[in-house]
Amino acid sequence: MRFFSIKPISYLNGEVELPGDKSIAHRAIIISAISQGPSLIINFPANKDCLHTIKAFKKLGVRINLLKADNCHSTYTVKVFGKGLCGLKKPNSNIYVGDSGTTLRLILGVLAGQDFEVVLTAGSSLSQRPMLRVTLPLRLMGAQIKARSKVQKSDTLTPEEYPPIIIKGARLKPITYKIPVASAQVKSAILLAGLYAKGKTTVIEPIRTRDHTERMLKLFKADIKVKKNIIVIRGKKQLISPEVLYIPGDISSASFFIVSAIIVPNSQILIRNVGLNPSRLGIIRVLRRMGGKIELSGSNFQVPVYNSDAPSLEVGEPIGDILVKSSTLRGTIVKDREIPSLIDELPILMVAACYASGKTVFEGVGELRVKETDRIRSMLENLKKMGADIRLIRKREKESIVIRGVKRLKGASVKSFADHRTAMSLVVAGLNAEGKTRIDDISCISKSFPDFIRILKKIIS
Ligand code: S3P
């Protein structure tokens, strides 16, 4: 337990650079591990989830060295000695992935194509998160998978599946699969399995989600084609490492600073070298629509110097700086189709909506129920305690959140629900609230952004 108190601040000012993007970092380890040749990964975030991906691939026989710790930025330079598509080894015990959903769902895609069995176990929160969305398509490709299953009250025909999971890979067959829920993790698991299938695997997304897997696979010379929401990958082709990869700063981590600077008067901050992949920029589009003063500049990326005679860094992702100033916000409607591009930013956007004039609606947010915690519940309960006018609307299957702006939130005793994004959103809410805010436990923040409080302290007055 790590209690945390926040008092209102006067303003934010300064410049920050953030650890690498969590989603991209997982993929960098996974794809490097199954490619030919070594990969040097720079600006790798030292968070719990990404370290679980490293541990998992070490157990599968991949040599991975943490070369240099940059304590100033909480990042590592990591060297992965790729084993090629078929070089992984059966681990001598279970692989524990902690509470990292991305580690588990993506590694299942890789393990589906191996000729050995692996038992995957998870922490208490991930053990309650649904896995059928991944196990179902991987079984269709030929993998043998057993998982803990539980019959759902609402749908007795299809029991949901949860970790622990036992997976035995096979000679995979390619499939054409229409994903029922918009999920980059599900898409990525199928694409990674597709690397092992002979022929064309096709994934069709209902709404386009983050495309880091597709971009990185292209960088590693996979045979992959993307046309709108349809991705086609041809398997059985070795991946070739680009040698050096730079992970851009995490836009999801940046979102907490962006909203802080917007809601606290007289603030201005510059966030350098952030990943500006359009599939992740929902937060910027929505905040700008609400009147947020946010400028992006794509041209300022300075390749960090780490070794004078090193080959050039590969990125494969747009990068730029974000300048944010205090702004007066007005409400907006966030449509279902926008949700995947800001799924992890919904909690912090709810905080921003509390400071917007009029009504903000977040439509079709049901997926928040199956994140690290039920984020609909965690944000509704906490923001209500802080005096927000927030409610949930259910129409048939669809859940939406409606927030009416208030003059100012009030400090209160709130709970993180052991969820990193709920915790960081509450810290931000407290920065401009009237009186003191007390959060029960913020140790969960280390799941994605252990340095959050330290960086925040640098730019607040
Ligand atoms: C992620 C995809 C999203 C997101 C998660 C990271 C990824 O999950 O919420 O934090 O790296 O692919 P879903 O695929 O479940 O939407």
Short mmCIF file of C-alpha atoms and ligand atoms in Angstrom, two decimals:
data_model
loop_
_atom_site.label_atom_id
_atom_site.label_comp_id
_atom_site.label_asym_id
_atom_site.label_seq_id
_atom_site.Cartn_x
_atom_site.Cartn_y
_atom_site.Cartn_z
CA MET A 1 0.00 0.00 0.00
CA ARG A 2 1.29 3.45 -0.88
CA PHE A 3 -1.08 6.23 0.25
CA PHE A 4 -0.78 9.47 -1.65
CA SER A 5 -2.06 12.98 -0.96
CA ILE A 6 -2.42 15.72 -3.53
CA LYS A 7 -2.92 19.41 -2.84
CA PRO A 8 -4.07 21.83 -5.53
CA ILE A 9 -1.18 23.43 -7.42
CA SER A 10 -0.76 26.91 -8.94
CA TYR A 11 0.41 25.93 -12.42
CA LEU A 12 2.52 23.52 -14.51
CA ASN A 13 5.48 24.67 -16.48
CA GLY A 14 8.45 23.00 -18.13
CA GLU A 15 9.65 20.40 -20.55
CA VAL A 16 9.55 16.62 -20.19
CA GLU A 17 10.63 13.55 -22.14
CA LEU A 18 8.88 10.28 -21.38
CA PRO A 19 9.88 6.61 -21.35
CA GLY A 20 9.09 4.61 -24.48
CA ASP A 21 5.60 3.54 -25.44
CA LYS A 22 4.46 0.41 -23.59
CA SER A 23 2.59 -1.10 -26.53
CA ILE A 24 5.50 -0.59 -28.92
CA ALA A 25 8.03 -1.86 -26.35
CA HIS A 26 6.23 -5.22 -25.91
CA ARG A 27 6.18 -5.67 -29.67
CA ALA A 28 9.85 -4.69 -29.98
CA ILE A 29 10.86 -7.51 -27.61
CA ILE A 30 8.53 -10.12 -29.08
CA ILE A 31 9.32 -9.45 -32.72
CA SER A 32 13.07 -9.06 -32.08
CA ALA A 33 13.07 -12.40 -30.22
CA ILE A 34 11.67 -14.29 -33.22
CA SER A 35 13.68 -12.47 -35.87
CA GLN A 36 17.15 -13.14 -37.21
CA GLY A 37 20.02 -11.09 -35.84
CA PRO A 38 20.46 -8.97 -32.74
CA SER A 39 18.30 -5.91 -32.01
CA LEU A 40 19.27 -2.98 -29.83
CA ILE A 41 16.21 -1.30 -28.35
CA ILE A 42 16.57 2.25 -27.05
CA ASN A 43 14.24 4.16 -24.68
CA PHE A 44 12.72 0.89 -23.46
CA PRO A 45 10.38 1.75 -20.53
CA ALA A 46 11.35 0.24 -17.18
CA ASN A 47 7.77 -0.62 -16.21
CA LYS A 48 6.48 -3.87 -14.72
CA ASP A 49 4.45 -4.97 -17.74
CA CYS A 50 7.27 -4.62 -20.26
CA LEU A 51 9.71 -6.36 -17.94
CA HIS A 52 7.31 -9.32 -17.86
CA THR A 53 7.60 -9.61 -21.64
CA ILE A 54 11.40 -9.69 -21.33
CA LYS A 55 11.23 -12.36 -18.61
CA ALA A 56 8.84 -14.47 -20.67
CA PHE A 57 11.12 -14.53 -23.72
CA LYS A 58 14.18 -15.21 -21.57
CA LYS A 59 12.32 -18.30 -20.34
CA LEU A 60 11.77 -19.28 -23.96
CA GLY A 61 15.53 -19.35 -24.41
CA VAL A 62 16.17 -15.90 -25.88
CA ARG A 63 19.24 -14.03 -24.62
CA ILE A 64 18.14 -10.54 -23.61
CA ASN A 65 20.54 -8.11 -21.91
CA LEU A 66 19.62 -4.90 -20.13
CA LEU A 67 22.66 -2.97 -21.25
CA LYS A 68 22.25 0.45 -19.77
CA ALA A 69 19.83 1.90 -17.25
CA ASP A 70 19.07 5.58 -17.77
CA ASN A 71 17.86 6.48 -14.30
CA CYS A 72 17.09 10.04 -15.35
CA HIS A 73 14.46 8.81 -17.77
CA SER A 74 13.58 5.40 -16.25
CA THR A 75 14.51 3.59 -19.41
CA TYR A 76 16.82 0.82 -20.50
CA THR A 77 18.82 0.06 -23.57
CA VAL A 78 18.00 -3.57 -24.27
CA LYS A 79 19.79 -6.04 -26.52
CA VAL A 80 17.78 -8.97 -27.83
CA PHE A 81 19.61 -11.82 -29.57
CA GLY A 82 16.90 -12.98 -31.97
CA LYS A 83 16.49 -16.73 -32.48
CA GLY A 84 14.62 -16.66 -35.77
CA LEU A 85 11.03 -17.83 -36.22
CA CYS A 86 11.63 -21.37 -34.98
CA GLY A 87 14.41 -20.93 -32.42
CA LEU A 88 12.39 -20.68 -29.20
CA LYS A 89 12.86 -23.44 -26.59
CA LYS A 90 10.37 -25.16 -24.30
CA PRO A 91 10.66 -23.43 -20.90
CA ASN A 92 11.51 -25.61 -17.92
CA SER A 93 8.63 -24.22 -15.85
CA ASN A 94 5.44 -22.15 -16.16
CA ILE A 95 5.67 -18.65 -17.61
CA TYR A 96 4.21 -16.07 -15.23
CA VAL A 97 3.16 -12.85 -17.01
CA GLY A 98 2.04 -10.83 -13.98
CA ASP A 99 -0.89 -8.59 -14.84
CA SER A 100 0.32 -7.73 -18.31
CA GLY A 101 -2.53 -8.39 -20.73
CA THR A 102 -0.46 -7.44 -23.77
CA THR A 103 2.29 -9.91 -22.79
CA LEU A 104 -0.20 -12.73 -22.41
CA ARG A 105 -2.38 -12.16 -25.46
CA LEU A 106 0.54 -11.51 -27.82
CA ILE A 107 2.72 -14.35 -26.56
CA LEU A 108 -0.19 -16.74 -27.17
CA GLY A 109 0.04 -15.82 -30.85
CA VAL A 110 3.73 -16.76 -30.93
CA LEU A 111 3.29 -19.95 -28.87
CA ALA A 112 0.51 -21.12 -31.19
CA GLY A 113 3.21 -21.77 -33.78
CA GLN A 114 5.73 -23.66 -31.57
CA ASP A 115 6.08 -27.42 -31.30
CA PHE A 116 5.97 -27.53 -27.49
CA GLU A 117 3.55 -26.97 -24.64
CA VAL A 118 3.66 -24.00 -22.28
CA VAL A 119 1.68 -23.18 -19.15
CA LEU A 120 0.97 -19.47 -18.76
CA THR A 121 -0.08 -18.10 -15.39
CA ALA A 122 -1.13 -14.57 -14.45
CA GLY A 123 -1.58 -12.23 -11.50
CA SER A 124 -4.88 -11.73 -9.72
CA SER A 125 -6.22 -8.96 -11.95
CA LEU A 126 -5.26 -10.48 -15.31
CA SER A 127 -6.65 -13.84 -14.13
CA GLN A 128 -10.10 -12.20 -14.22
CA ARG A 129 -9.76 -10.80 -17.76
CA PRO A 130 -11.36 -12.51 -20.79
CA MET A 131 -9.15 -14.60 -23.06
CA LEU A 132 -11.67 -16.35 -25.35
CA ARG A 133 -11.27 -13.49 -27.83
CA VAL A 134 -7.70 -14.77 -28.46
CA THR A 135 -7.99 -18.50 -27.75
CA LEU A 136 -10.89 -18.88 -30.20
CA PRO A 137 -9.09 -17.69 -33.38
CA LEU A 138 -5.84 -19.43 -32.36
CA ARG A 139 -7.73 -22.73 -32.01
CA LEU A 140 -9.18 -22.16 -35.48
CA MET A 141 -5.59 -21.95 -36.72
CA GLY A 142 -4.81 -25.30 -35.11
CA ALA A 143 -3.33 -24.54 -31.68
CA GLN A 144 -4.40 -26.74 -28.77
CA ILE A 145 -5.42 -24.55 -25.87
CA LYS A 146 -6.88 -25.29 -22.45
CA ALA A 147 -7.93 -22.47 -20.17
CA ARG A 148 -9.90 -21.98 -16.99
CA SER A 149 -13.46 -21.46 -18.13
CA LYS A 150 -16.50 -19.97 -16.49
CA VAL A 151 -20.05 -19.88 -17.81
CA GLN A 152 -21.35 -16.33 -18.15
CA LYS A 153 -24.73 -15.52 -16.66
CA SER A 154 -25.83 -13.63 -19.76
CA ASP A 155 -24.70 -16.20 -22.30
CA THR A 156 -24.64 -19.77 -21.08
CA LEU A 157 -23.65 -21.20 -24.46
CA THR A 158 -20.13 -19.82 -24.65
CA PRO A 159 -18.14 -20.02 -21.44
CA GLU A 160 -15.57 -17.22 -21.14
CA GLU A 161 -11.94 -18.27 -20.66
CA TYR A 162 -9.34 -16.97 -18.22
CA PRO A 163 -5.73 -17.68 -17.24
CA PRO A 164 -4.07 -20.01 -16.42
CA ILE A 165 -3.75 -21.18 -20.01
CA ILE A 166 -2.00 -24.26 -21.40
CA ILE A 167 -1.06 -23.90 -25.04
CA LYS A 168 0.46 -26.50 -27.34
CA GLY A 169 1.44 -25.15 -30.70
CA ALA A 170 0.91 -26.85 -34.02
CA ARG A 171 1.52 -26.53 -37.73
CA LEU A 172 -0.84 -23.64 -38.15
CA LYS A 173 -3.26 -23.14 -40.98
CA PRO A 174 -4.01 -19.63 -42.19
CA ILE A 175 -7.47 -18.21 -41.49
CA THR A 176 -9.61 -15.27 -42.49
CA TYR A 177 -10.96 -13.86 -39.27
CA LYS A 178 -13.40 -11.05 -38.60
CA ILE A 179 -12.63 -9.84 -35.08
CA PRO A 180 -15.87 -9.29 -33.12
CA VAL A 181 -14.42 -6.70 -30.66
CA ALA A 182 -12.05 -3.90 -31.63
CA SER A 183 -8.84 -5.09 -29.98
CA ALA A 184 -5.24 -4.51 -31.03
CA GLN A 185 -4.15 -7.35 -28.75
CA VAL A 186 -6.40 -9.85 -30.51
CA LYS A 187 -5.36 -8.59 -33.95
CA SER A 188 -1.69 -8.81 -32.97
CA ALA A 189 -1.99 -12.35 -31.58
CA ILE A 190 -3.49 -13.55 -34.88
CA LEU A 191 -0.87 -11.72 -36.97
CA LEU A 192 1.97 -13.21 -34.89
CA ALA A 193 0.45 -16.68 -35.29
CA GLY A 194 0.09 -15.88 -39.00
CA LEU A 195 3.90 -15.68 -39.20
CA TYR A 196 3.91 -19.45 -38.58
CA ALA A 197 1.07 -20.39 -40.94
CA LYS A 198 1.73 -21.40 -44.52
CA GLY A 199 -0.17 -19.00 -46.79
CA LYS A 200 -2.24 -15.89 -46.19
CA THR A 201 -3.81 -15.07 -42.83
CA THR A 202 -6.36 -12.27 -43.07
CA VAL A 203 -7.63 -10.21 -40.15
CA ILE A 204 -10.63 -7.91 -40.52
CA GLU A 205 -11.15 -5.30 -37.82
CA PRO A 206 -14.58 -3.86 -36.95
CA ILE A 207 -12.92 -0.50 -36.18
CA ARG A 208 -9.24 0.12 -36.80
CA THR A 209 -7.09 -0.17 -33.68
CA ARG A 210 -3.46 0.76 -32.93
CA ASP A 211 -1.27 -0.54 -35.73
CA HIS A 212 2.09 -0.91 -33.98
CA THR A 213 2.31 -4.64 -34.78
CA GLU A 214 1.77 -4.05 -38.49
CA ARG A 215 4.35 -1.24 -38.55
CA MET A 216 6.95 -3.23 -36.68
CA LEU A 217 6.43 -6.35 -38.74
CA LYS A 218 6.99 -4.22 -41.86
CA LEU A 219 10.18 -2.86 -40.31
CA PHE A 220 11.33 -6.47 -39.81
CA LYS A 221 10.57 -7.23 -43.48
CA ALA A 222 7.50 -9.42 -42.93
CA ASP A 223 5.22 -10.01 -45.90
CA ILE A 224 2.30 -7.93 -44.58
CA LYS A 225 -0.21 -5.74 -46.39
CA VAL A 226 -2.72 -3.37 -44.87
CA LYS A 227 -5.73 -1.99 -46.71
CA LYS A 228 -8.03 0.02 -44.48
CA ASN A 229 -9.31 -2.41 -41.83
CA ILE A 230 -8.03 -5.55 -43.56
CA ILE A 231 -4.58 -6.92 -42.82
CA VAL A 232 -3.04 -9.78 -44.73
CA ILE A 233 0.12 -11.54 -43.59
CA ARG A 234 1.91 -14.35 -45.42
CA GLY A 235 3.71 -16.70 -43.07
CA LYS A 236 6.84 -18.87 -43.08
CA LYS A 237 9.13 -15.98 -44.01
CA GLN A 238 12.04 -15.18 -41.65
CA LEU A 239 12.01 -11.72 -40.06
CA ILE A 240 15.15 -9.60 -40.33
CA SER A 241 16.09 -7.23 -37.51
CA PRO A 242 16.67 -3.57 -38.43
CA GLU A 243 19.43 -3.75 -35.73
CA VAL A 244 18.57 -0.62 -33.74
CA LEU A 245 15.08 0.42 -32.67
CA TYR A 246 14.04 3.59 -30.87
CA ILE A 247 10.83 3.47 -28.85
CA PRO A 248 9.08 6.86 -28.97
CA GLY A 249 7.67 8.39 -25.76
CA ASP A 250 4.35 6.95 -24.63
CA ILE A 251 1.34 9.05 -25.72
CA SER A 252 -0.77 7.30 -23.05
CA SER A 253 1.66 8.44 -20.33
CA ALA A 254 1.76 11.90 -21.96
CA SER A 255 -2.03 12.15 -21.74
CA PHE A 256 -1.88 12.69 -17.95
CA PHE A 257 0.41 15.69 -18.38
CA ILE A 258 -1.62 17.01 -21.32
CA VAL A 259 -4.86 17.06 -19.31
CA SER A 260 -3.06 18.48 -16.24
CA ALA A 261 -1.74 21.43 -18.25
CA ILE A 262 -5.15 22.02 -19.82
CA ILE A 263 -7.18 22.06 -16.60
CA VAL A 264 -4.74 23.92 -14.33
CA PRO A 265 -4.80 27.65 -15.18
CA ASN A 266 -1.62 29.46 -16.33
CA SER A 267 0.14 26.27 -17.38
CA GLN A 268 2.30 25.49 -20.37
CA ILE A 269 4.32 22.33 -20.96
CA LEU A 270 6.31 20.79 -23.77
CA ILE A 271 6.51 17.00 -24.10
CA ARG A 272 9.34 15.88 -26.35
CA ASN A 273 9.69 12.90 -28.68
CA VAL A 274 6.27 11.37 -28.19
CA GLY A 275 4.85 8.69 -30.48
CA LEU A 276 2.29 10.41 -32.68
CA ASN A 277 0.83 7.39 -34.41
CA PRO A 278 -2.61 8.47 -35.74
CA SER A 279 -4.19 5.30 -34.36
CA ARG A 280 -3.34 6.57 -30.86
CA LEU A 281 -4.20 10.25 -31.26
CA GLY A 282 -7.89 10.09 -30.30
CA ILE A 283 -7.08 12.01 -27.11
CA ILE A 284 -5.55 14.89 -29.06
CA ARG A 285 -8.42 15.03 -31.56
CA VAL A 286 -11.06 15.03 -28.80
CA LEU A 287 -9.30 17.57 -26.56
CA ARG A 288 -8.77 19.92 -29.51
CA ARG A 289 -12.45 19.60 -30.40
CA MET A 290 -13.21 20.58 -26.81
CA GLY A 291 -11.08 23.71 -27.17
CA GLY A 292 -7.79 22.33 -25.85
CA LYS A 293 -4.73 24.32 -26.92
CA ILE A 294 -2.45 21.57 -28.18
CA GLU A 295 0.21 21.96 -30.86
CA LEU A 296 2.03 19.02 -32.41
CA SER A 297 5.32 19.35 -34.23
CA GLY A 298 6.66 16.39 -36.10
CA SER A 299 9.93 17.84 -37.25
CA ASN A 300 11.81 18.26 -34.00
CA PHE A 301 12.76 14.66 -33.42
CA GLN A 302 16.43 14.53 -32.55
CA VAL A 303 17.84 11.04 -32.70
CA PRO A 304 19.39 10.53 -29.26
CA VAL A 305 23.09 9.86 -29.44
CA TYR A 306 24.05 6.69 -27.62
CA ASN A 307 27.07 5.53 -29.57
CA SER A 308 28.82 7.50 -32.26
CA ASP A 309 29.53 4.61 -34.61
CA ALA A 310 26.17 2.88 -34.26
CA PRO A 311 23.94 2.27 -37.28
CA SER A 312 21.00 4.65 -37.72
CA LEU A 313 17.99 4.19 -35.49
CA GLU A 314 14.81 2.75 -36.90
CA VAL A 315 11.51 4.00 -35.64
CA GLY A 316 8.72 3.01 -38.02
CA GLU A 317 6.42 5.33 -36.09
CA PRO A 318 5.69 9.07 -36.35
CA ILE A 319 7.33 11.07 -33.54
CA GLY A 320 7.02 14.68 -32.46
CA ASP A 321 6.68 17.20 -29.66
CA ILE A 322 3.47 18.24 -27.94
CA LEU A 323 2.98 21.77 -26.64
CA VAL A 324 0.00 22.22 -24.32
CA LYS A 325 -1.44 25.35 -22.71
CA SER A 326 -4.24 25.89 -20.19
CA SER A 327 -7.52 26.01 -22.02
CA THR A 328 -11.22 26.56 -21.56
CA LEU A 329 -12.98 23.36 -22.53
CA ARG A 330 -16.47 22.73 -23.87
CA GLY A 331 -18.30 19.41 -23.94
CA THR A 332 -18.32 17.05 -26.92
CA ILE A 333 -19.65 13.69 -28.04
CA VAL A 334 -17.07 10.94 -28.35
CA LYS A 335 -18.50 8.37 -30.78
CA ASP A 336 -18.06 4.57 -30.62
CA ARG A 337 -15.80 4.61 -33.66
CA GLU A 338 -13.33 6.90 -31.85
CA ILE A 339 -13.04 4.68 -28.77
CA PRO A 340 -10.20 2.37 -29.92
CA SER A 341 -7.98 5.38 -30.63
CA LEU A 342 -8.32 6.58 -27.03
CA ILE A 343 -9.35 3.47 -25.10
CA ASP A 344 -6.63 3.84 -22.44
CA GLU A 345 -7.17 7.59 -22.21
CA LEU A 346 -10.88 7.40 -21.30
CA PRO A 347 -10.28 7.75 -17.53
CA ILE A 348 -8.20 10.92 -17.95
CA LEU A 349 -10.62 12.27 -20.57
CA MET A 350 -13.40 11.83 -18.00
CA VAL A 351 -11.41 14.09 -15.68
CA ALA A 352 -11.05 16.68 -18.49
CA ALA A 353 -14.80 16.46 -19.17
CA CYS A 354 -15.50 17.47 -15.54
CA TYR A 355 -13.87 20.81 -16.37
CA ALA A 356 -15.69 21.35 -19.69
CA SER A 357 -18.74 23.56 -19.98
CA GLY A 358 -21.88 21.63 -20.89
CA LYS A 359 -22.23 17.94 -21.55
CA THR A 360 -19.62 15.42 -22.70
CA VAL A 361 -20.75 11.96 -23.79
CA PHE A 362 -18.47 8.93 -24.19
CA GLU A 363 -20.42 6.43 -26.28
CA GLY A 364 -19.87 2.66 -26.33
CA VAL A 365 -17.32 2.38 -23.53
CA GLY A 366 -18.19 -1.22 -22.52
CA GLU A 367 -14.61 -2.47 -23.09
CA LEU A 368 -13.58 -0.45 -20.01
CA ARG A 369 -15.26 -3.15 -17.93
CA VAL A 370 -12.51 -5.65 -18.81
CA LYS A 371 -9.37 -3.57 -18.27
CA GLU A 372 -7.08 -3.90 -15.20
CA THR A 373 -10.18 -3.07 -13.21
CA ASP A 374 -13.71 -2.18 -14.25
CA ARG A 375 -12.83 1.41 -15.19
CA ILE A 376 -16.48 2.43 -15.59
CA ARG A 377 -17.01 1.59 -11.93
CA SER A 378 -13.69 3.00 -10.70
CA MET A 379 -14.11 6.37 -12.44
CA LEU A 380 -17.82 6.73 -11.70
CA GLU A 381 -17.34 6.01 -8.01
CA ASN A 382 -14.28 8.22 -7.56
CA LEU A 383 -15.35 11.20 -9.64
CA LYS A 384 -18.76 11.23 -7.91
CA LYS A 385 -16.92 11.42 -4.57
CA MET A 386 -15.03 14.41 -5.95
CA GLY A 387 -18.30 16.17 -6.78
CA ALA A 388 -18.53 15.36 -10.50
CA ASP A 389 -21.84 15.17 -12.32
CA ILE A 390 -21.24 11.82 -13.99
CA ARG A 391 -23.63 9.02 -14.89
CA LEU A 392 -23.83 5.81 -16.85
CA ILE A 393 -26.44 5.22 -19.52
CA ARG A 394 -27.29 1.70 -20.73
CA LYS A 395 -29.18 1.31 -23.98
CA ARG A 396 -29.58 -2.30 -25.04
CA GLU A 397 -26.00 -3.66 -25.06
CA LYS A 398 -24.35 -0.24 -25.24
CA GLU A 399 -22.93 1.62 -22.24
CA SER A 400 -22.18 5.35 -22.41
CA ILE A 401 -20.91 7.84 -19.86
CA VAL A 402 -22.37 11.32 -19.59
CA ILE A 403 -20.53 14.08 -17.72
CA ARG A 404 -21.70 17.62 -17.10
CA GLY A 405 -18.91 20.02 -16.26
CA VAL A 406 -18.68 21.51 -12.78
CA LYS A 407 -16.87 24.68 -11.67
CA ARG A 408 -14.27 22.72 -9.77
CA LEU A 409 -13.86 19.21 -8.42
CA LYS A 410 -13.55 18.74 -4.66
CA GLY A 411 -10.74 16.89 -2.93
CA ALA A 412 -11.88 13.57 -1.42
CA SER A 413 -10.65 10.17 -0.26
CA VAL A 414 -10.58 8.05 -3.37
CA LYS A 415 -9.49 4.55 -4.40
CA SER A 416 -7.21 3.44 -7.22
CA PHE A 417 -8.83 -0.02 -7.44
CA ALA A 418 -5.22 -1.19 -8.00
CA ASP A 419 -5.45 0.23 -11.52
CA HIS A 420 -2.60 2.39 -12.84
CA ARG A 421 -4.70 4.55 -15.15
CA THR A 422 -7.40 5.17 -12.52
CA ALA A 423 -4.65 6.15 -10.04
CA MET A 424 -2.90 8.58 -12.41
CA SER A 425 -6.24 10.12 -13.46
CA LEU A 426 -7.10 10.75 -9.81
CA VAL A 427 -3.72 12.38 -9.18
CA VAL A 428 -4.45 14.76 -12.07
CA ALA A 429 -8.00 15.38 -10.83
CA GLY A 430 -6.52 16.33 -7.45
CA LEU A 431 -4.14 18.92 -8.95
CA ASN A 432 -6.99 21.34 -9.58
CA ALA A 433 -9.50 20.19 -6.96
CA GLU A 434 -10.56 22.27 -4.01
CA GLY A 435 -8.86 20.91 -0.89
CA LYS A 436 -6.86 17.75 -0.43
CA THR A 437 -7.31 14.51 -2.40
CA ARG A 438 -6.15 11.26 -0.82
CA ILE A 439 -5.65 8.12 -2.90
CA ASP A 440 -5.55 4.80 -1.03
CA ASP A 441 -2.76 3.14 -3.02
CA ILE A 442 -0.76 4.36 -5.99
CA SER A 443 1.83 1.56 -6.12
CA CYS A 444 -0.10 0.18 -9.14
CA ILE A 445 1.26 3.07 -11.26
CA SER A 446 4.49 1.11 -11.69
CA LYS A 447 2.62 -1.22 -14.06
CA SER A 448 3.06 1.32 -16.87
CA PHE A 449 4.79 4.46 -15.57
CA PRO A 450 6.87 4.10 -12.38
CA ASP A 451 8.35 7.57 -12.87
CA PHE A 452 5.02 9.40 -13.14
CA ILE A 453 5.07 11.19 -9.77
CA ARG A 454 8.75 12.16 -10.05
CA ILE A 455 8.28 13.70 -13.53
CA LEU A 456 5.09 15.43 -12.44
CA LYS A 457 6.84 16.98 -9.44
CA LYS A 458 9.46 18.47 -11.79
CA ILE A 459 6.88 20.58 -13.64
CA ILE A 460 4.45 21.64 -10.93
CA SER A 461 4.52 24.81 -8.86
C1 S3P B 1 -3.03 -2.68 -26.22
C2 S3P B 1 -4.30 -2.71 -26.71
C3 S3P B 1 -5.47 -2.26 -25.94
C4 S3P B 1 -5.05 -1.38 -24.76
C5 S3P B 1 -3.92 -1.98 -24.00
C6 S3P B 1 -2.71 -2.15 -24.89
C7 S3P B 1 -1.93 -3.19 -27.06
O1 S3P B 1 -6.14 -3.39 -25.41
O2 S3P B 1 -6.15 -1.14 -23.92
O3 S3P B 1 -3.57 -1.15 -22.91
O4 S3P B 1 -0.75 -2.94 -26.74
O5 S3P B 1 -2.23 -3.84 -28.08
P1 S3P B 1 -7.25 -4.20 -26.24
O6 S3P B 1 -6.59 -4.90 -27.35
O7 S3P B 1 -7.85 -5.15 -25.25
O8 S3P B 1 -8.23 -3.17 -26.70
#
